[in-house]
Amino acid sequence: MSSMDTINDKNKARLELDRIRSMTLTPRDRMAIPVQDMPNQSAEARRSNMQEVATGYTPDQAMGEAERCLQCRNAPCVGGCPVRVDIPGFISKIKEGDFAGAATVIKRTNLLPSICGRVCPQEKQCQLPCTLSKSLKSVEKGVQIGRLERFVADYERNAGLLAPPPTAHSTGKRVAVVGAGPAGLTCAVDVRREGHDVVVFEAFHKAGGVMVYGIPEFRLPKALVASEAGVLESMGVSFEMSYLVGRTRKLSALLAEDGFNAAFIGTGAGLPKFMDIPGENLVGVFSANEYLTRTNLMKAYRKGEAATPLYPSRRVAVLGGGNVAMDSARMALRLGAEEVHVLYRRTREEMPARGEEVVHAMEEGIIFDFLRSPARVLGDQNGRVIGLEVTAFELGEADASGRRSPVAIRGSETVVPFDTVIVAVGNESNPLISRTTPELKVDRRGHILVDEKQKTSIERVYAGGDIVLGAATVILAMGEGRRAAAAINEILQ
Amino acid sequence: MQGQHRILSKRKLSDEVYRMEIEAPLVARERKAGQFVIVQCDENYAERIPLTIADANAETGSVTIIFQTVGASTHKLALKEPGDGVVLLGPLGNPTHIEKFGWAVCVGGGIGLAPLHPIVKALKAAGNRVTVISGARTAELLIMQDEMKALADENIVVTDDGTAGRKALVTEPLGELCGQTPPPDIVVTVGPPIMMKFCAATTKPFGVKTLASLNTIMIDGTGMCGGCRVSVGGQTKFVCVDGPEFDAHDVDWAQMMTRLGAYKSLEQADHDRCHLEMSVEALEAKNAGAAGKVDTSGKAVK
């Protein structure tokens, strides 16, 4: 998008807003207001930079979009939000132009709105039950709740209004939070608010979990994550970085010897799954975790500055259809790959990735090979990847869950040349804490078992996020962190 | 945010080998033989490098690392001085399984003698008779000899060029020891992959159980990326969490060595640049000295 287009769009938004404001709107009129598109960097430009793709609404665009909300009395959207943000409440504040007020409404229930507005799959959460989505028979035409949430959070930060939530007088009680991902950070804030001392233990050298090592800069700027962590520090939360609970210190020692009165485990699902096909250990095959950690956390894309090397890739195959696959594919493209394919066993409809990211990936020129999956990775005499043997699939009968499962088509194998393969077929729970804490009960997939208050089999130890749920979403992890914090605050009273 | 660890001392053991003591009280207390740490020169653009713990002192709260300047990051680390900070994570990996085996033979090659040291110490403390085979390219690179002599029941020294001990590869004395009756109860080998591979090949015909400590490419070191994966007995294992020690007879050595070479061309370019930068610095320091402005920072190496 050229700067001229952007100016035209902004003017259009202003005119549209003036028009809307000049009349009394019936619900029918509101439904007729078109969705405000979010300004994006053009596909051409963003293919070769790491900057954020979506540049966010202008105030006029936000107010225009807010006018579309019907302010339903039963607010079905709220039921779709895992932390039950008062959506009509904050949108009506935007309508009035009171953006700071809108931020206050959101912050009552959501502590990381600039992140959630960017990475939540709104089309499966708040926007799915939106009355506009239903009436217009398209979830894409529902009120753009995520974009509005993001606008409000960005406004608050850019206006310098970001203030740490107030904390109660010190109680002298101490809480250990293991893992600085979305679950841990949320739990830390809520416990700290009640006046307890909180120490967050993080194995990496930067806080944020998947928000720093997994989700790329072009989707979630790292400065935002650092600013959220900074708010925690200004509340008095301490961070112990490069500290691996289980190895640097056992969880039981933190509780028994170091004076912690309670602990929260939010260590996530960071164990990559591989496909278990021949050739998977050839040079040039990466787990998406490795690929993204090298590029995001270790900043391997900053050639000449970062010491962590990047594998030179020209033809890249990404295996999988989730957000991690989209992130890997789009990252590979930005790092200079000539052709990037996403191989997915099912079709576009079944893809678990966030809708907007699939659209962005397609615009950027990622090639989607649906109903395809590799049977084997092929290598040369030096042990490096030269291609994939790919099997074609078709969708069979619907299974018990109603999902049609892919069936391999016999004799359909073809060989496709690739020099890099990124495996993004999911993650499992990180086993380190459970291996080093034998009394902690886990299910057979290593997920920590908790009760309805997130309490584990050990007294005073709580858990939440992906380590309990399996690989899920940022917002669900936050919801669990918040529930655990409430329970911890209760026992520490 | 907390995370920096202070360098307490630095000593140059040979032309390319450095010994550093780093303040890390928790790691010093928790670590066991066979475990390693991840070290980063800084939090911004430095890479994460795995280094085995060569020694630790729980009282002073320090761990000792010994490393060879083989690439850009180890060069950068070597330029650090006491008082400077590094990022350090550990202890990582599974500790070496220590018990009273009877007769243990420990084979260390080059820089591998450093990680071998705590294993020798632990085996000795468990009541084993320990024979150490210390190998290096040349006498200059032979490290930890005082420690080994003090600990081991017998220390066999070999060098490729014969400048110290026998002119031989470590596999020569290893084969002889395996041929004795009874043969060693266990062999532990740490060193370059090619050496460990041939140690495994040497002990296999004698049926002597052999453990090797693998040194693969790592990023996080906590099991979340699989960059360090290797086939052991036909199964994919993560060296950082399933290892670093495995049965040497089950390791797919060819695959491991191929994977180690994944970034060779890139590393070489960085390494060459580093050598240039270091020689420039050394020259500058020399010139400054010649002009009467003595550089007291000690930053320049050599």
mmCIF file with all atom_site columns, C-alpha atoms in Angstrom, chain A residues 203-206 213 229 233 239-244 247-249 270-272 274 280-283 285-287 289-290 293-294 298-299 302 305-311 382-384 435, chain B residues 1-3 26 29-30 35 40 43 45-48 73 87-94 217 219-220 222-227 229-231 236 238 241-242 255 258-259 261-263 266:
data_model
loop_
_atom_site.group_PDB
_atom_site.id
_atom_site.type_symbol
_atom_site.label_atom_id
_atom_site.label_alt_id
_atom_site.label_comp_id
_atom_site.label_asym_id
_atom_site.label_entity_id
_atom_site.label_seq_id
_atom_site.pdbx_PDB_ins_code
_atom_site.Cartn_x
_atom_site.Cartn_y
_atom_site.Cartn_z
_atom_site.occupancy
_atom_site.B_iso_or_equiv
_atom_site.pdbx_formal_charge
_atom_site.auth_seq_id
_atom_site.auth_comp_id
_atom_site.auth_asym_id
_atom_site.auth_atom_id
_atom_site.pdbx_PDB_model_num
ATOM 1  C CA . ALA A 1 203 ? 14.871 -20.654 31.638 1.00 0.00 ? 203 ALA A CA 1
ATOM 2  C CA . PHE A 1 204 ? 15.510 -18.325 28.706 1.00 0.00 ? 204 PHE A CA 1
ATOM 3  C CA . HIS A 1 205 ? 17.284 -14.982 28.946 1.00 0.00 ? 205 HIS A CA 1
ATOM 4  C CA . LYS A 1 206 ? 14.153 -13.095 27.912 1.00 0.00 ? 206 LYS A CA 1
ATOM 5  C CA . TYR A 1 213 ? 10.695 -17.281 20.874 1.00 0.00 ? 213 TYR A CA 1
ATOM 6  C CA . ALA A 1 229 ? 7.172  -7.480  31.256 1.00 0.00 ? 229 ALA A CA 1
ATOM 7  C CA . GLU A 1 233 ? 8.797  -5.201  37.090 1.00 0.00 ? 233 GLU A CA 1
ATOM 8  C CA . PHE A 1 239 ? 12.528 -12.047 37.526 1.00 0.00 ? 239 PHE A CA 1
ATOM 9  C CA . GLU A 1 240 ? 15.194 -14.742 37.781 1.00 0.00 ? 240 GLU A CA 1
ATOM 10 C CA . MET A 1 241 ? 16.289 -15.310 34.202 1.00 0.00 ? 241 MET A CA 1
ATOM 11 C CA . SER A 1 242 ? 18.323 -18.259 32.868 1.00 0.00 ? 242 SER A CA 1
ATOM 12 C CA . TYR A 1 243 ? 16.992 -20.292 35.776 1.00 0.00 ? 243 TYR A CA 1
ATOM 13 C CA . LEU A 1 244 ? 15.664 -23.745 34.997 1.00 0.00 ? 244 LEU A CA 1
ATOM 14 C CA . ARG A 1 247 ? 17.708 -28.332 37.300 1.00 0.00 ? 247 ARG A CA 1
ATOM 15 C CA . THR A 1 248 ? 19.037 -25.049 38.712 1.00 0.00 ? 248 THR A CA 1
ATOM 16 C CA . ARG A 1 249 ? 16.841 -25.680 41.731 1.00 0.00 ? 249 ARG A CA 1
ATOM 17 C CA . GLY A 1 270 ? 7.593  -26.645 24.328 1.00 0.00 ? 270 GLY A CA 1
ATOM 18 C CA . LEU A 1 271 ? 8.546  -30.144 23.257 1.00 0.00 ? 271 LEU A CA 1
ATOM 19 C CA . PRO A 1 272 ? 8.467  -30.432 19.475 1.00 0.00 ? 272 PRO A CA 1
ATOM 20 C CA . PHE A 1 274 ? 8.472  -34.886 14.789 1.00 0.00 ? 274 PHE A CA 1
ATOM 21 C CA . GLU A 1 280 ? 14.048 -36.676 9.574  1.00 0.00 ? 280 GLU A CA 1
ATOM 22 C CA . ASN A 1 281 ? 17.511 -36.224 11.081 1.00 0.00 ? 281 ASN A CA 1
ATOM 23 C CA . LEU A 1 282 ? 19.105 -35.057 7.823  1.00 0.00 ? 282 LEU A CA 1
ATOM 24 C CA . VAL A 1 283 ? 20.786 -31.658 7.841  1.00 0.00 ? 283 VAL A CA 1
ATOM 25 C CA . VAL A 1 285 ? 15.273 -30.577 8.732  1.00 0.00 ? 285 VAL A CA 1
ATOM 26 C CA . PHE A 1 286 ? 14.227 -28.354 11.640 1.00 0.00 ? 286 PHE A CA 1
ATOM 27 C CA . SER A 1 287 ? 11.499 -28.382 14.218 1.00 0.00 ? 287 SER A CA 1
ATOM 28 C CA . ASN A 1 289 ? 10.602 -24.448 17.486 1.00 0.00 ? 289 ASN A CA 1
ATOM 29 C CA . GLU A 1 290 ? 14.240 -24.508 16.483 1.00 0.00 ? 290 GLU A CA 1
ATOM 30 C CA . THR A 1 293 ? 13.870 -19.730 18.225 1.00 0.00 ? 293 THR A CA 1
ATOM 31 C CA . ARG A 1 294 ? 16.910 -19.113 16.065 1.00 0.00 ? 294 ARG A CA 1
ATOM 32 C CA . MET A 1 298 ? 18.323 -15.328 18.891 1.00 0.00 ? 298 MET A CA 1
ATOM 33 C CA . LYS A 1 299 ? 17.594 -12.805 16.092 1.00 0.00 ? 299 LYS A CA 1
ATOM 34 C CA . ARG A 1 302 ? 19.969 -9.758  11.886 1.00 0.00 ? 302 ARG A CA 1
ATOM 35 C CA . GLU A 1 305 ? 24.922 -8.745  14.235 1.00 0.00 ? 305 GLU A CA 1
ATOM 36 C CA . ALA A 1 306 ? 23.540 -12.000 15.551 1.00 0.00 ? 306 ALA A CA 1
ATOM 37 C CA . ALA A 1 307 ? 26.023 -14.779 16.224 1.00 0.00 ? 307 ALA A CA 1
ATOM 38 C CA . THR A 1 308 ? 23.438 -17.561 15.842 1.00 0.00 ? 308 THR A CA 1
ATOM 39 C CA . PRO A 1 309 ? 23.702 -18.897 12.296 1.00 0.00 ? 309 PRO A CA 1
ATOM 40 C CA . LEU A 1 310 ? 20.836 -19.410 9.923  1.00 0.00 ? 310 LEU A CA 1
ATOM 41 C CA . TYR A 1 311 ? 20.630 -22.267 7.460  1.00 0.00 ? 311 TYR A CA 1
ATOM 42 C CA . ASN A 1 382 ? 26.546 -35.270 2.353  1.00 0.00 ? 382 ASN A CA 1
ATOM 43 C CA . GLY A 1 383 ? 23.511 -35.915 4.505  1.00 0.00 ? 383 GLY A CA 1
ATOM 44 C CA . ARG A 1 384 ? 21.694 -32.743 3.427  1.00 0.00 ? 384 ARG A CA 1
ATOM 45 C CA . ARG A 1 435 ? 10.556 -35.689 35.644 1.00 0.00 ? 435 ARG A CA 1
ATOM 46 C CA . MET B 2 1   ? 16.193 -8.677  35.282 1.00 0.00 ? 1   MET B CA 1
ATOM 47 C CA . GLN B 2 2   ? 18.568 -11.104 36.971 1.00 0.00 ? 2   GLN B CA 1
ATOM 48 C CA . GLY B 2 3   ? 20.616 -13.355 34.777 1.00 0.00 ? 3   GLY B CA 1
ATOM 49 C CA . LEU B 2 26  ? 23.129 -22.534 42.571 1.00 0.00 ? 26  LEU B CA 1
ATOM 50 C CA . ARG B 2 29  ? 25.616 -26.648 44.440 1.00 0.00 ? 29  ARG B CA 1
ATOM 51 C CA . GLU B 2 30  ? 23.331 -28.676 42.158 1.00 0.00 ? 30  GLU B CA 1
ATOM 52 C CA . GLN B 2 35  ? 26.295 -32.079 33.318 1.00 0.00 ? 35  GLN B CA 1
ATOM 53 C CA . GLN B 2 40  ? 26.012 -16.586 26.215 1.00 0.00 ? 40  GLN B CA 1
ATOM 54 C CA . GLU B 2 43  ? 21.697 -11.096 26.042 1.00 0.00 ? 43  GLU B CA 1
ATOM 55 C CA . TYR B 2 45  ? 22.930 -11.016 19.698 1.00 0.00 ? 45  TYR B CA 1
ATOM 56 C CA . ALA B 2 46  ? 25.248 -13.614 21.207 1.00 0.00 ? 46  ALA B CA 1
ATOM 57 C CA . GLU B 2 47  ? 24.614 -17.275 20.515 1.00 0.00 ? 47  GLU B CA 1
ATOM 58 C CA . ARG B 2 48  ? 24.049 -19.934 23.160 1.00 0.00 ? 48  ARG B CA 1
ATOM 59 C CA . SER B 2 73  ? 31.584 -17.118 20.055 1.00 0.00 ? 73  SER B CA 1
ATOM 60 C CA . VAL B 2 87  ? 24.621 -15.339 30.772 1.00 0.00 ? 87  VAL B CA 1
ATOM 61 C CA . LEU B 2 88  ? 24.769 -18.850 32.161 1.00 0.00 ? 88  LEU B CA 1
ATOM 62 C CA . LEU B 2 89  ? 22.073 -21.538 32.409 1.00 0.00 ? 89  LEU B CA 1
ATOM 63 C CA . GLY B 2 90  ? 22.485 -24.856 34.165 1.00 0.00 ? 90  GLY B CA 1
ATOM 64 C CA . PRO B 2 91  ? 23.194 -27.441 35.242 1.00 0.00 ? 91  PRO B CA 1
ATOM 65 C CA . LEU B 2 92  ? 21.739 -29.168 32.172 1.00 0.00 ? 92  LEU B CA 1
ATOM 66 C CA . GLY B 2 93  ? 21.537 -32.752 30.971 1.00 0.00 ? 93  GLY B CA 1
ATOM 67 C CA . ASN B 2 94  ? 21.458 -35.990 32.911 1.00 0.00 ? 94  ASN B CA 1
ATOM 68 C CA . ILE B 2 217 ? 24.792 -28.352 18.128 1.00 0.00 ? 217 ILE B CA 1
ATOM 69 C CA . ILE B 2 219 ? 20.265 -23.826 20.990 1.00 0.00 ? 219 ILE B CA 1
ATOM 70 C CA . ASP B 2 220 ? 18.127 -23.849 24.133 1.00 0.00 ? 220 ASP B CA 1
ATOM 71 C CA . THR B 2 222 ? 16.273 -27.629 27.626 1.00 0.00 ? 222 THR B CA 1
ATOM 72 C CA . GLY B 2 223 ? 14.560 -29.983 25.166 1.00 0.00 ? 223 GLY B CA 1
ATOM 73 C CA . MET B 2 224 ? 12.396 -27.531 23.315 1.00 0.00 ? 224 MET B CA 1
ATOM 74 C CA . CYS B 2 225 ? 13.875 -27.523 19.831 1.00 0.00 ? 225 CYS B CA 1
ATOM 75 C CA . GLY B 2 226 ? 15.515 -30.811 18.885 1.00 0.00 ? 226 GLY B CA 1
ATOM 76 C CA . GLY B 2 227 ? 18.502 -29.107 17.263 1.00 0.00 ? 227 GLY B CA 1
ATOM 77 C CA . ARG B 2 229 ? 18.911 -34.690 18.104 1.00 0.00 ? 229 ARG B CA 1
ATOM 78 C CA . VAL B 2 230 ? 20.770 -37.834 17.194 1.00 0.00 ? 230 VAL B CA 1
ATOM 79 C CA . SER B 2 231 ? 19.855 -41.460 16.462 1.00 0.00 ? 231 SER B CA 1
ATOM 80 C CA . THR B 2 236 ? 15.754 -40.156 17.863 1.00 0.00 ? 236 THR B CA 1
ATOM 81 C CA . PHE B 2 238 ? 17.621 -35.150 22.287 1.00 0.00 ? 238 PHE B CA 1
ATOM 82 C CA . VAL B 2 241 ? 17.649 -33.813 27.922 1.00 0.00 ? 241 VAL B CA 1
ATOM 83 C CA . ASP B 2 242 ? 18.039 -37.520 27.116 1.00 0.00 ? 242 ASP B CA 1
ATOM 84 C CA . GLN B 2 255 ? 24.732 -38.932 11.352 1.00 0.00 ? 255 GLN B CA 1
ATOM 85 C CA . THR B 2 258 ? 27.057 -34.793 9.575  1.00 0.00 ? 258 THR B CA 1
ATOM 86 C CA . ARG B 2 259 ? 24.685 -32.787 11.759 1.00 0.00 ? 259 ARG B CA 1
ATOM 87 C CA . GLY B 2 261 ? 28.832 -29.846 10.184 1.00 0.00 ? 261 GLY B CA 1
ATOM 88 C CA . ALA B 2 262 ? 25.502 -28.190 9.292  1.00 0.00 ? 262 ALA B CA 1
ATOM 89 C CA . TYR B 2 263 ? 26.806 -24.640 9.598  1.00 0.00 ? 263 TYR B CA 1
ATOM 90 C CA . LEU B 2 266 ? 29.094 -20.010 7.950  1.00 0.00 ? 266 LEU B CA 1
#
